[in-house]
């Protein structure tokens, strides 16, 4: 019955699992799907964390490489850095084990962030300088402490 419920109405399945746990009816629990959902939940949280870290780094790179960009562009990057840094720090607060994960994914996040920053710079308009790809460092120029520091924006301002 639980297997069928899982396929037909996920929310009702979830609510029934919660009730079964509350009532200590452990033999009735659909363990197979419950484990799948718990594993997926962890993967989703990590994907979200990595995505926020990547955007944070991309816009720090933009602020560094394109320090001569118009204030309107830089303002958007500042806002994005603030928002995504807040999300990363919130995730670290709620999931302290992500402190180990951040060191594990930093080089991959940086590589993705670099690609993103380069693509964004190629879309620059109205006489805004388009940096060469070589201006974007191949290795992350930021320390983890800088990435998490709410006052760090990578530029000289």
Short mmCIF file of C-alpha atoms in Angstrom, two decimals:
data_model
loop_
_atom_site.label_atom_id
_atom_site.label_comp_id
_atom_site.label_asym_id
_atom_site.label_seq_id
_atom_site.Cartn_x
_atom_site.Cartn_y
_atom_site.Cartn_z
CA UNK A 1 0.00 0.00 0.00
CA UNK A 2 2.79 2.48 0.90
CA UNK A 3 4.56 1.78 -2.38
CA UNK A 4 1.40 2.56 -4.30
CA UNK A 5 0.74 5.66 -2.20
CA UNK A 6 4.27 6.91 -2.88
CA UNK A 7 3.63 6.68 -6.63
CA UNK A 8 0.13 8.19 -6.55
CA UNK A 9 0.26 10.94 -3.91
CA UNK A 10 3.67 11.86 -2.59
CA UNK A 11 2.37 14.35 -0.03
CA UNK A 12 -0.09 11.86 1.45
CA UNK A 13 2.69 9.25 1.52
CA UNK A 14 4.94 11.69 3.39
CA UNK A 15 2.21 12.50 5.91
CA UNK A 16 1.51 8.80 6.49
CA UNK A 17 5.23 8.14 7.10
CA UNK A 18 5.29 10.95 9.67
CA UNK A 19 2.26 9.47 11.44
CA UNK A 20 3.75 5.99 11.40
CA UNK A 21 6.92 7.29 13.02
CA UNK A 22 4.99 9.30 15.63
CA UNK A 23 2.96 6.19 16.48
CA UNK A 24 6.07 3.96 16.54
CA UNK A 25 4.61 1.77 13.78
CA UNK A 26 8.04 1.10 12.33
CA UNK A 27 7.04 -2.12 10.58
CA UNK A 28 4.55 -0.19 8.43
CA UNK A 29 7.10 2.35 7.15
CA UNK A 30 8.03 2.30 3.48
CA UNK A 31 11.76 2.24 4.26
CA UNK A 32 12.91 1.91 0.66
CA UNK A 33 11.31 5.15 -0.49
CA UNK A 34 12.03 6.93 2.77
CA UNK A 35 15.76 6.25 2.33
CA UNK A 36 15.62 7.43 -1.30
CA UNK A 37 13.97 10.66 -0.21
CA UNK A 38 16.50 11.28 2.56
CA UNK A 39 19.39 10.71 0.14
CA UNK A 40 17.78 13.03 -2.41
CA UNK A 41 17.25 15.67 0.25
CA UNK A 42 20.96 15.69 1.03
CA UNK A 43 21.90 15.91 -2.65
CA UNK A 44 19.49 18.78 -3.19
CA UNK A 45 20.90 20.72 -0.23
CA UNK A 46 24.45 20.23 -1.51
CA UNK A 47 23.50 21.29 -5.06
CA UNK A 48 21.88 24.45 -3.71
CA UNK A 49 24.93 25.21 -1.55
CA UNK A 50 27.30 24.72 -4.49
CA UNK A 51 25.12 26.87 -6.75
CA UNK A 52 25.12 29.75 -4.25
CA UNK A 53 28.88 29.42 -3.75
CA UNK A 54 29.44 29.45 -7.53
CA UNK A 55 27.41 32.62 -8.07
CA UNK A 56 29.10 34.28 -5.08
CA UNK A 57 32.53 33.52 -6.57
CA UNK A 58 31.50 34.51 -10.12
CA UNK A 59 30.42 37.95 -9.02
CA UNK A 60 33.50 38.41 -6.82
CA UNK A 61 35.55 37.60 -9.93
CA UNK A 62 33.57 40.16 -11.93
CA UNK A 63 34.21 42.81 -9.28
CA UNK A 64 37.91 42.01 -9.36
CA UNK A 65 38.50 41.63 -13.10
CA UNK A 66 36.07 44.34 -14.18
CA UNK A 67 36.77 46.91 -11.50
CA UNK A 68 36.45 49.51 -14.27
CA UNK A 69 32.85 48.51 -15.04
CA UNK A 70 30.07 51.10 -14.68
CA UNK A 71 28.69 51.53 -11.15
CA UNK A 72 25.32 50.12 -12.21
CA UNK A 73 26.90 46.81 -13.22
CA UNK A 74 29.08 46.70 -10.12
CA UNK A 75 26.06 47.50 -7.94
CA UNK A 76 24.31 44.43 -9.28
CA UNK A 77 27.36 42.27 -8.52
CA UNK A 78 27.67 43.73 -5.00
CA UNK A 79 24.01 42.86 -4.34
CA UNK A 80 24.45 39.37 -5.72
CA UNK A 81 27.58 38.75 -3.64
CA UNK A 82 25.75 39.92 -0.50
CA UNK A 83 22.72 37.73 -1.21
CA UNK A 84 24.61 34.57 -2.13
CA UNK A 85 27.11 34.98 0.69
CA UNK A 86 24.17 35.24 3.09
CA UNK A 87 22.76 31.99 1.68
CA UNK A 88 26.13 30.20 1.92
CA UNK A 89 26.67 31.37 5.49
CA UNK A 90 23.11 30.38 6.44
CA UNK A 91 23.68 26.91 5.01
CA UNK A 92 26.94 26.63 6.97
CA UNK A 93 25.13 27.71 10.13
CA UNK A 94 22.39 25.12 9.64
CA UNK A 95 24.76 22.42 8.36
CA UNK A 96 28.16 22.76 10.06
CA UNK A 97 29.38 19.67 8.18
CA UNK A 98 29.30 21.77 4.99
CA UNK A 99 32.54 23.40 6.23
CA UNK A 100 34.28 20.21 5.09
CA UNK A 101 32.20 20.14 1.91
CA UNK A 102 33.20 23.68 0.90
CA UNK A 103 36.88 22.69 0.73
CA UNK A 104 35.89 19.62 -1.29
CA UNK A 105 33.95 21.61 -3.92
CA UNK A 106 35.88 24.89 -4.03
CA UNK A 107 37.93 24.11 -7.14
CA UNK A 108 34.87 22.83 -9.06
CA UNK A 109 32.79 25.82 -7.93
CA UNK A 110 35.58 28.17 -8.97
CA UNK A 111 35.91 26.56 -12.40
CA UNK A 112 32.15 26.95 -12.95
CA UNK A 113 32.20 30.50 -11.55
CA UNK A 114 35.05 31.46 -13.88
CA UNK A 115 33.09 30.18 -16.90
CA UNK A 116 30.01 32.07 -15.73
CA UNK A 117 31.94 35.30 -15.19
CA UNK A 118 33.55 35.04 -18.63
CA UNK A 119 30.18 34.40 -20.31
CA UNK A 120 28.61 37.34 -18.47
CA UNK A 121 31.47 39.65 -19.51
CA UNK A 122 31.00 38.75 -23.17
CA UNK A 123 27.43 40.13 -22.94
CA UNK A 124 28.64 43.56 -21.83
CA UNK A 125 27.20 46.42 -23.88
CA UNK A 126 27.46 50.17 -24.27
CA UNK A 127 31.20 50.42 -24.56
CA UNK A 128 31.94 48.38 -21.44
CA UNK A 129 35.35 46.75 -21.68
CA UNK A 130 35.18 43.02 -22.35
CA UNK A 131 38.10 41.38 -20.54
CA UNK A 132 40.12 38.66 -22.25
CA UNK A 133 39.65 35.14 -20.87
CA UNK A 134 43.27 35.19 -19.69
CA UNK A 135 42.42 38.00 -17.24
CA UNK A 136 40.38 35.51 -15.22
CA UNK A 137 42.69 33.52 -12.93
CA UNK A 138 42.73 29.77 -13.52
CA UNK A 139 42.88 29.09 -9.78
CA UNK A 140 40.65 30.61 -7.14
CA UNK A 141 42.28 33.84 -5.90
CA UNK A 142 40.04 33.97 -2.81
CA UNK A 143 40.49 32.27 0.53
CA UNK A 144 37.48 30.55 2.07
CA UNK A 145 37.62 33.12 4.89
CA UNK A 146 37.32 35.91 2.30
CA UNK A 147 34.41 34.23 0.57
CA UNK A 148 32.53 34.03 3.87
CA UNK A 149 33.52 37.51 5.13
CA UNK A 150 30.54 39.83 4.77
CA UNK A 151 32.82 42.84 4.21
CA UNK A 152 34.95 41.32 1.44
CA UNK A 153 34.09 42.20 -2.15
CA UNK A 154 37.33 41.39 -3.92
CA UNK A 155 37.80 44.91 -5.23
CA UNK A 156 39.81 47.79 -3.91
CA UNK A 157 36.76 49.93 -2.99
#
